Amino acid sequence: KPFEARDLVVAVQSKLRRQREINHAQSAVIADVKQRILSILHHEFRTPLTYVVAYSDLLNREFETLDIDEMRDFLKGVSSGAERLRRLVENFILLVELETGEAEQTFRWRRRHINDYGVILAQAIAQAQPFADESKVALCLMPVPELPPIVGDAEYLKAAITRLVDNAIKFSEKPDAAVEISAFQRENEVCFCVADEGRGIPTRELETIFEMFYQVDRQIHEDQGAGAGLPIIKRISQLHRGHVEVWSELGRGSTFTLCVPVARG
C-alpha cells in the first residue's frame, strides 16, 4: 500500500518504544522476584546447609570411630538437608520462569492433548514419596476413571500436583495421617484433588495463601519452606486457563482442587 515515510518512521518508533516499555517492565518483575528470593535465602538456606555441613564434617573427622548405625544416621542428616535444598532451588527456578513469562513460551511449544492422568498422578506421587516416608504420611492414589482430554503441559501439571502433595504432607501432623489424591470430571473441567487431614487453614488466611512467599501463621508454627508452592500451583493453573479451589477447616484438614478446562473439539 502507498505510505508516507514519516508515518512509517512514527509507527516504527512507537513499536520500538512499546517494546522497550515491555522489556523494562519484565526486568522490573525479574528484579523484584530476585530481591524477594534473596530476602528469604538467609533463613531458608541456613538450616539445610547446617545439616549438610555439620554431618559431613562429623563423618570426615570421626569416620574411624563411628559404627555403622551412627554413620547411617549422619548420612540421613546429609540427605535430608540436601533434599530440602533441592526443593527450595527448584521452587525458586520454576517461580522465576512463571513470573517472568518464560513459562508461557515453554507452555506454547510443549502443550498437547493429555489424557494419561493416572501416569501423571503416579509420577507426582513418586516424587513426593521420599518426603512422605520421612514424615510418616501415607499417600493414597484413588482409582482414576476415564476422563476427557485436556490441552496442557504434562510436566507443569506434574509439578503443580507434586507441590500440592508436598504441601499436604507438610501440614499432616497427626499420627498415621494420610493424603488422598484423585482425579475426576466436573461439568467441562478435569479436576485434580489433593486432600489432607492436617491442621487446616484459618478462614481469614484463605484469600492470601496464594501470594508469593506467604505462609500461614509462620510465627506460630515455624514451618519449613519459602511459601513458593501455592503461588507456583496458581500460576500453572492459569497457564492452563484453569483455577485452584480450596476447602479447609481448622483441625480437620484441607482439600485443594486444580481444575483445567476439557479440550474443545
mmCIF file of C-alpha atoms in Angstrom:
data_model
loop_
_atom_site.group_PDB
_atom_site.id
_atom_site.type_symbol
_atom_site.label_atom_id
_atom_site.label_comp_id
_atom_site.label_asym_id
_atom_site.label_seq_id
_atom_site.Cartn_x
_atom_site.Cartn_y
_atom_site.Cartn_z
ATOM 1 C CA LYS A 1 0.000 0.000 0.000
ATOM 2 C CA PRO A 2 1.139 3.581 -0.507
ATOM 3 C CA PHE A 3 2.560 5.072 2.679
ATOM 4 C CA GLU A 4 4.212 8.208 3.903
ATOM 5 C CA ALA A 5 7.799 7.755 5.058
ATOM 6 C CA ARG A 6 7.166 9.987 8.044
ATOM 7 C CA ASP A 7 4.174 7.882 9.117
ATOM 8 C CA LEU A 8 6.244 4.711 8.782
ATOM 9 C CA VAL A 9 9.014 6.161 10.954
ATOM 10 C CA VAL A 10 6.473 7.213 13.596
ATOM 11 C CA ALA A 11 4.906 3.739 13.590
ATOM 12 C CA VAL A 12 8.287 2.018 13.925
ATOM 13 C CA GLN A 13 9.344 4.369 16.709
ATOM 14 C CA SER A 14 6.077 3.658 18.523
ATOM 15 C CA LYS A 15 6.632 -0.100 18.273
ATOM 16 C CA LEU A 16 10.217 0.217 19.499
ATOM 17 C CA ARG A 17 9.132 2.421 22.393
ATOM 18 C CA ARG A 18 6.438 -0.120 23.357
ATOM 19 C CA GLN A 19 8.979 -2.950 23.218
ATOM 20 C CA ARG A 20 11.341 -1.002 25.468
ATOM 21 C CA GLU A 21 8.493 -0.480 27.942
ATOM 22 C CA ILE A 22 7.706 -4.213 27.911
ATOM 23 C CA ASN A 23 11.382 -5.095 28.401
ATOM 24 C CA HIS A 24 11.663 -2.583 31.252
ATOM 25 C CA ALA A 25 8.541 -3.966 32.940
ATOM 26 C CA GLN A 26 9.800 -7.525 32.588
ATOM 27 C CA SER A 27 13.186 -6.536 34.005
ATOM 28 C CA ALA A 28 11.424 -4.909 36.944
ATOM 29 C CA VAL A 29 9.439 -8.108 37.593
ATOM 30 C CA ILE A 30 12.613 -10.212 37.460
ATOM 31 C CA ALA A 31 14.416 -7.817 39.803
ATOM 32 C CA ASP A 32 11.516 -7.891 42.267
ATOM 33 C CA VAL A 33 11.344 -11.692 42.284
ATOM 34 C CA LYS A 34 15.114 -11.938 42.731
ATOM 35 C CA GLN A 35 15.044 -9.457 45.598
ATOM 36 C CA ARG A 36 12.261 -11.317 47.362
ATOM 37 C CA ILE A 37 14.084 -14.605 46.893
ATOM 38 C CA LEU A 38 17.305 -13.145 48.293
ATOM 39 C CA SER A 39 15.430 -11.782 51.288
ATOM 40 C CA ILE A 40 14.462 -15.312 52.412
ATOM 41 C CA LEU A 41 17.675 -17.120 51.477
ATOM 42 C CA HIS A 42 19.303 -16.192 54.774
ATOM 43 C CA HIS A 43 16.711 -18.082 56.812
ATOM 44 C CA GLU A 44 15.639 -20.896 54.497
ATOM 45 C CA PHE A 45 19.058 -21.950 53.226
ATOM 46 C CA ARG A 46 20.884 -21.762 56.549
ATOM 47 C CA THR A 47 19.082 -24.685 58.227
ATOM 48 C CA PRO A 48 19.523 -27.340 55.494
ATOM 49 C CA LEU A 49 23.079 -26.156 54.833
ATOM 50 C CA THR A 50 23.821 -26.612 58.532
ATOM 51 C CA TYR A 51 22.612 -30.209 58.297
ATOM 52 C CA VAL A 52 24.781 -30.928 55.253
ATOM 53 C CA VAL A 53 27.914 -29.197 56.547
ATOM 54 C CA ALA A 54 27.694 -30.384 60.163
ATOM 55 C CA TYR A 55 27.024 -34.040 59.410
ATOM 56 C CA SER A 56 29.612 -34.102 56.615
ATOM 57 C CA ASP A 57 32.166 -32.612 58.976
ATOM 58 C CA LEU A 58 31.404 -35.217 61.631
ATOM 59 C CA LEU A 59 31.757 -38.002 59.093
ATOM 60 C CA ASN A 60 35.112 -36.645 57.942
ATOM 61 C CA ARG A 61 36.541 -36.092 61.428
ATOM 62 C CA GLU A 62 35.167 -39.149 63.230
ATOM 63 C CA PHE A 63 34.917 -41.682 60.452
ATOM 64 C CA GLU A 64 37.166 -44.268 62.136
ATOM 65 C CA THR A 65 35.293 -44.145 65.468
ATOM 66 C CA LEU A 66 31.730 -44.351 64.138
ATOM 67 C CA ASP A 67 29.755 -47.564 63.974
ATOM 68 C CA ILE A 68 27.511 -48.392 61.028
ATOM 69 C CA ASP A 69 24.308 -47.104 62.683
ATOM 70 C CA GLU A 70 25.891 -43.767 63.553
ATOM 71 C CA MET A 71 27.195 -43.402 60.007
ATOM 72 C CA ARG A 72 23.757 -44.213 58.647
ATOM 73 C CA ASP A 73 22.178 -41.540 60.884
ATOM 74 C CA PHE A 74 24.727 -38.926 59.779
ATOM 75 C CA LEU A 75 24.160 -39.783 56.120
ATOM 76 C CA LYS A 76 20.408 -39.415 56.645
ATOM 77 C CA GLY A 77 21.061 -35.928 58.024
ATOM 78 C CA VAL A 78 23.124 -35.008 54.960
ATOM 79 C CA SER A 79 20.469 -36.436 52.641
ATOM 80 C CA SER A 80 17.652 -34.619 54.436
ATOM 81 C CA GLY A 81 19.416 -31.256 54.207
ATOM 82 C CA ALA A 82 20.353 -31.798 50.559
ATOM 83 C CA GLU A 83 16.790 -32.766 49.625
ATOM 84 C CA ARG A 84 15.378 -29.681 51.304
ATOM 85 C CA LEU A 85 17.879 -27.508 49.434
ATOM 86 C CA ARG A 86 16.924 -29.197 46.162
ATOM 87 C CA ARG A 87 13.234 -28.463 46.689
ATOM 88 C CA LEU A 88 13.951 -24.833 47.559
ATOM 89 C CA VAL A 89 16.134 -24.289 44.490
ATOM 90 C CA GLU A 90 13.670 -25.995 42.141
ATOM 91 C CA ASN A 91 10.810 -23.894 43.524
ATOM 92 C CA PHE A 92 12.768 -20.671 43.065
ATOM 93 C CA ILE A 93 13.759 -21.532 39.482
ATOM 94 C CA LEU A 94 10.214 -22.501 38.493
ATOM 95 C CA LEU A 95 8.729 -19.441 40.185
ATOM 96 C CA VAL A 96 11.071 -17.129 38.259
ATOM 97 C CA GLU A 97 10.084 -18.856 34.995
ATOM 98 C CA LEU A 98 6.391 -18.383 35.780
ATOM 99 C CA GLU A 99 6.726 -14.773 36.944
ATOM 100 C CA THR A 100 8.841 -13.581 34.009
ATOM 101 C CA GLY A 101 6.773 -15.101 31.208
ATOM 102 C CA GLU A 102 9.369 -17.677 30.210
ATOM 103 C CA ALA A 103 6.994 -20.465 31.249
ATOM 104 C CA GLU A 104 4.347 -19.162 28.820
ATOM 105 C CA GLN A 105 6.723 -19.662 25.898
ATOM 106 C CA THR A 106 7.615 -23.144 27.113
ATOM 107 C CA PHE A 107 3.918 -23.958 27.534
ATOM 108 C CA ARG A 108 3.092 -22.868 23.974
ATOM 109 C CA TRP A 109 5.552 -25.244 22.308
ATOM 110 C CA ARG A 110 5.173 -28.115 24.780
ATOM 111 C CA ARG A 111 1.381 -28.249 25.166
ATOM 112 C CA ARG A 112 -0.512 -31.232 23.787
ATOM 113 C CA HIS A 113 -3.691 -33.230 24.320
ATOM 114 C CA ILE A 114 -3.399 -35.056 27.645
ATOM 115 C CA ASN A 115 -5.470 -37.932 28.968
ATOM 116 C CA ASP A 116 -2.870 -40.123 30.723
ATOM 117 C CA TYR A 117 -3.886 -38.753 34.106
ATOM 118 C CA GLY A 118 -3.031 -41.893 36.035
ATOM 119 C CA VAL A 119 0.566 -41.692 34.822
ATOM 120 C CA ILE A 120 0.887 -38.007 35.741
ATOM 121 C CA LEU A 121 -0.552 -38.581 39.220
ATOM 122 C CA ALA A 122 1.657 -41.634 39.808
ATOM 123 C CA GLN A 123 4.777 -39.683 38.775
ATOM 124 C CA ALA A 124 3.832 -36.780 41.047
ATOM 125 C CA ILE A 125 3.325 -39.156 43.963
ATOM 126 C CA ALA A 126 6.663 -40.860 43.266
ATOM 127 C CA GLN A 127 8.434 -37.506 43.506
ATOM 128 C CA ALA A 128 6.740 -36.729 46.815
ATOM 129 C CA GLN A 129 7.148 -40.234 48.269
ATOM 130 C CA PRO A 130 10.545 -39.689 49.994
ATOM 131 C CA PHE A 131 9.113 -36.659 51.837
ATOM 132 C CA ALA A 132 6.032 -38.710 52.777
ATOM 133 C CA ASP A 133 8.184 -41.574 54.076
ATOM 134 C CA GLU A 134 10.263 -39.167 56.151
ATOM 135 C CA SER A 135 7.089 -37.600 57.572
ATOM 136 C CA LYS A 136 5.344 -40.983 58.047
ATOM 137 C CA VAL A 137 2.375 -39.919 55.908
ATOM 138 C CA ALA A 138 0.531 -42.408 53.678
ATOM 139 C CA LEU A 139 -0.143 -41.333 50.090
ATOM 140 C CA CYS A 140 -3.344 -42.838 48.674
ATOM 141 C CA LEU A 141 -4.000 -42.642 44.920
ATOM 142 C CA MET A 142 -7.671 -43.236 44.191
ATOM 143 C CA PRO A 143 -8.675 -45.164 41.035
ATOM 144 C CA VAL A 144 -8.678 -42.761 38.085
ATOM 145 C CA PRO A 145 -11.833 -43.013 35.930
ATOM 146 C CA GLU A 146 -11.885 -42.495 32.168
ATOM 147 C CA LEU A 147 -11.778 -38.748 31.652
ATOM 148 C CA PRO A 148 -11.895 -36.470 28.595
ATOM 149 C CA PRO A 149 -8.631 -34.966 27.348
ATOM 150 C CA ILE A 150 -7.334 -31.522 28.202
ATOM 151 C CA VAL A 151 -4.793 -29.340 26.411
ATOM 152 C CA GLY A 152 -1.794 -28.701 28.602
ATOM 153 C CA ASP A 153 1.781 -29.336 29.605
ATOM 154 C CA ALA A 154 2.243 -32.647 31.395
ATOM 155 C CA GLU A 155 5.470 -31.543 33.094
ATOM 156 C CA TYR A 156 3.937 -28.372 34.523
ATOM 157 C CA LEU A 157 0.836 -30.285 35.649
ATOM 158 C CA LYS A 158 3.032 -32.860 37.366
ATOM 159 C CA ALA A 159 4.987 -30.039 39.037
ATOM 160 C CA ALA A 160 1.772 -28.472 40.346
ATOM 161 C CA ILE A 161 0.348 -31.756 41.650
ATOM 162 C CA THR A 162 3.669 -32.691 43.278
ATOM 163 C CA ARG A 163 3.649 -29.391 45.154
ATOM 164 C CA LEU A 164 0.042 -29.914 46.229
ATOM 165 C CA VAL A 165 1.036 -33.302 47.640
ATOM 166 C CA ASP A 166 4.183 -31.879 49.284
ATOM 167 C CA ASN A 167 2.066 -29.165 50.891
ATOM 168 C CA ALA A 168 -0.449 -31.715 52.174
ATOM 169 C CA ILE A 169 2.347 -33.835 53.655
ATOM 170 C CA LYS A 170 3.922 -30.848 55.384
ATOM 171 C CA PHE A 171 0.711 -29.994 57.219
ATOM 172 C CA SER A 172 -0.251 -33.593 58.095
ATOM 173 C CA GLU A 173 0.971 -33.730 61.673
ATOM 174 C CA LYS A 174 -1.356 -36.347 63.152
ATOM 175 C CA PRO A 175 -0.093 -39.912 63.733
ATOM 176 C CA ASP A 176 -0.917 -42.268 60.835
ATOM 177 C CA ALA A 177 -2.005 -39.321 58.691
ATOM 178 C CA ALA A 178 -2.970 -39.916 55.074
ATOM 179 C CA VAL A 179 -3.147 -37.773 51.945
ATOM 180 C CA GLU A 180 -5.667 -38.722 49.252
ATOM 181 C CA ILE A 181 -5.019 -37.903 45.590
ATOM 182 C CA SER A 182 -7.743 -38.223 42.950
ATOM 183 C CA ALA A 183 -8.940 -37.006 39.551
ATOM 184 C CA PHE A 184 -12.495 -36.543 38.319
ATOM 185 C CA GLN A 185 -14.652 -34.627 35.842
ATOM 186 C CA ARG A 186 -16.925 -31.794 36.895
ATOM 187 C CA GLU A 187 -19.003 -30.328 34.071
ATOM 188 C CA ASN A 188 -16.469 -29.090 31.471
ATOM 189 C CA GLU A 189 -13.405 -29.465 33.678
ATOM 190 C CA VAL A 190 -10.977 -32.172 34.673
ATOM 191 C CA CYS A 191 -10.055 -31.738 38.328
ATOM 192 C CA PHE A 192 -7.051 -32.976 40.309
ATOM 193 C CA CYS A 193 -7.751 -33.149 44.021
ATOM 194 C CA VAL A 194 -5.391 -33.486 46.996
ATOM 195 C CA ALA A 195 -6.984 -33.863 50.437
ATOM 196 C CA ASP A 196 -5.168 -33.994 53.765
ATOM 197 C CA GLU A 197 -6.046 -34.454 57.420
ATOM 198 C CA GLY A 198 -3.798 -31.667 58.635
ATOM 199 C CA ARG A 199 -4.215 -28.656 60.856
ATOM 200 C CA GLY A 200 -6.370 -26.716 58.387
ATOM 201 C CA ILE A 201 -6.214 -23.068 57.344
ATOM 202 C CA PRO A 202 -7.917 -20.191 59.181
ATOM 203 C CA THR A 203 -10.700 -18.615 57.121
ATOM 204 C CA ARG A 204 -9.008 -15.216 57.327
ATOM 205 C CA GLU A 205 -5.967 -16.637 55.527
ATOM 206 C CA LEU A 206 -7.713 -18.216 52.534
ATOM 207 C CA GLU A 207 -7.505 -15.034 50.451
ATOM 208 C CA THR A 208 -3.754 -14.643 50.913
ATOM 209 C CA ILE A 209 -2.309 -18.176 50.816
ATOM 210 C CA PHE A 210 -1.551 -17.910 47.079
ATOM 211 C CA GLU A 211 0.571 -14.786 47.481
ATOM 212 C CA MET A 212 4.266 -15.213 46.762
ATOM 213 C CA PHE A 213 6.307 -16.359 49.793
ATOM 214 C CA TYR A 214 3.315 -16.122 52.145
ATOM 215 C CA GLN A 215 2.961 -18.733 54.874
ATOM 216 C CA VAL A 216 0.050 -19.258 57.248
ATOM 217 C CA ASP A 217 0.811 -18.327 60.867
ATOM 218 C CA ARG A 218 4.542 -18.845 60.329
ATOM 219 C CA GLN A 219 5.428 -17.044 63.536
ATOM 220 C CA ILE A 220 3.436 -19.697 65.423
ATOM 221 C CA HIS A 221 4.284 -22.910 63.606
ATOM 222 C CA GLU A 222 7.756 -22.100 62.189
ATOM 223 C CA ASP A 223 7.097 -24.242 59.117
ATOM 224 C CA GLN A 224 9.843 -25.146 56.697
ATOM 225 C CA GLY A 225 9.751 -23.862 53.140
ATOM 226 C CA ALA A 226 9.637 -20.499 51.446
ATOM 227 C CA GLY A 227 5.945 -20.168 50.678
ATOM 228 C CA ALA A 228 6.512 -20.674 46.943
ATOM 229 C CA GLY A 229 4.461 -23.849 46.404
ATOM 230 C CA LEU A 230 0.951 -22.395 46.244
ATOM 231 C CA PRO A 231 1.917 -19.414 44.028
ATOM 232 C CA ILE A 232 3.529 -21.905 41.621
ATOM 233 C CA ILE A 233 0.363 -24.025 41.610
ATOM 234 C CA LYS A 234 -1.848 -20.995 40.957
ATOM 235 C CA ARG A 235 0.295 -19.749 38.065
ATOM 236 C CA ILE A 236 0.442 -23.202 36.466
ATOM 237 C CA SER A 237 -3.353 -23.401 36.679
ATOM 238 C CA GLN A 238 -3.560 -20.006 34.948
ATOM 239 C CA LEU A 239 -1.240 -21.232 32.176
ATOM 240 C CA HIS A 240 -3.833 -23.946 31.534
ATOM 241 C CA ARG A 241 -6.729 -21.442 31.650
ATOM 242 C CA GLY A 242 -7.833 -23.132 34.838
ATOM 243 C CA HIS A 243 -8.092 -22.322 38.534
ATOM 244 C CA VAL A 244 -7.425 -23.667 42.024
ATOM 245 C CA GLU A 245 -10.059 -24.140 44.713
ATOM 246 C CA VAL A 246 -9.512 -24.727 48.409
ATOM 247 C CA TRP A 247 -11.693 -26.031 51.206
ATOM 248 C CA SER A 248 -10.326 -26.070 54.725
ATOM 249 C CA GLU A 249 -11.457 -26.456 58.300
ATOM 250 C CA LEU A 250 -9.266 -25.991 61.349
ATOM 251 C CA GLY A 251 -8.422 -29.282 62.962
ATOM 252 C CA ARG A 252 -9.914 -31.341 60.126
ATOM 253 C CA GLY A 253 -7.677 -30.667 57.133
ATOM 254 C CA SER A 254 -7.661 -29.070 53.701
ATOM 255 C CA THR A 255 -8.605 -30.036 50.168
ATOM 256 C CA PHE A 256 -7.016 -28.332 47.154
ATOM 257 C CA THR A 257 -8.513 -28.866 43.704
ATOM 258 C CA LEU A 258 -6.752 -27.882 40.487
ATOM 259 C CA CYS A 259 -9.266 -27.618 37.619
ATOM 260 C CA VAL A 260 -8.419 -27.438 33.885
ATOM 261 C CA PRO A 261 -10.924 -26.991 31.015
ATOM 262 C CA VAL A 262 -11.714 -30.001 28.855
ATOM 263 C CA ALA A 263 -10.217 -29.780 25.345
ATOM 264 C CA ARG A 264 -12.589 -28.476 22.692
ATOM 265 C CA GLY A 265 -13.363 -30.482 19.591
#
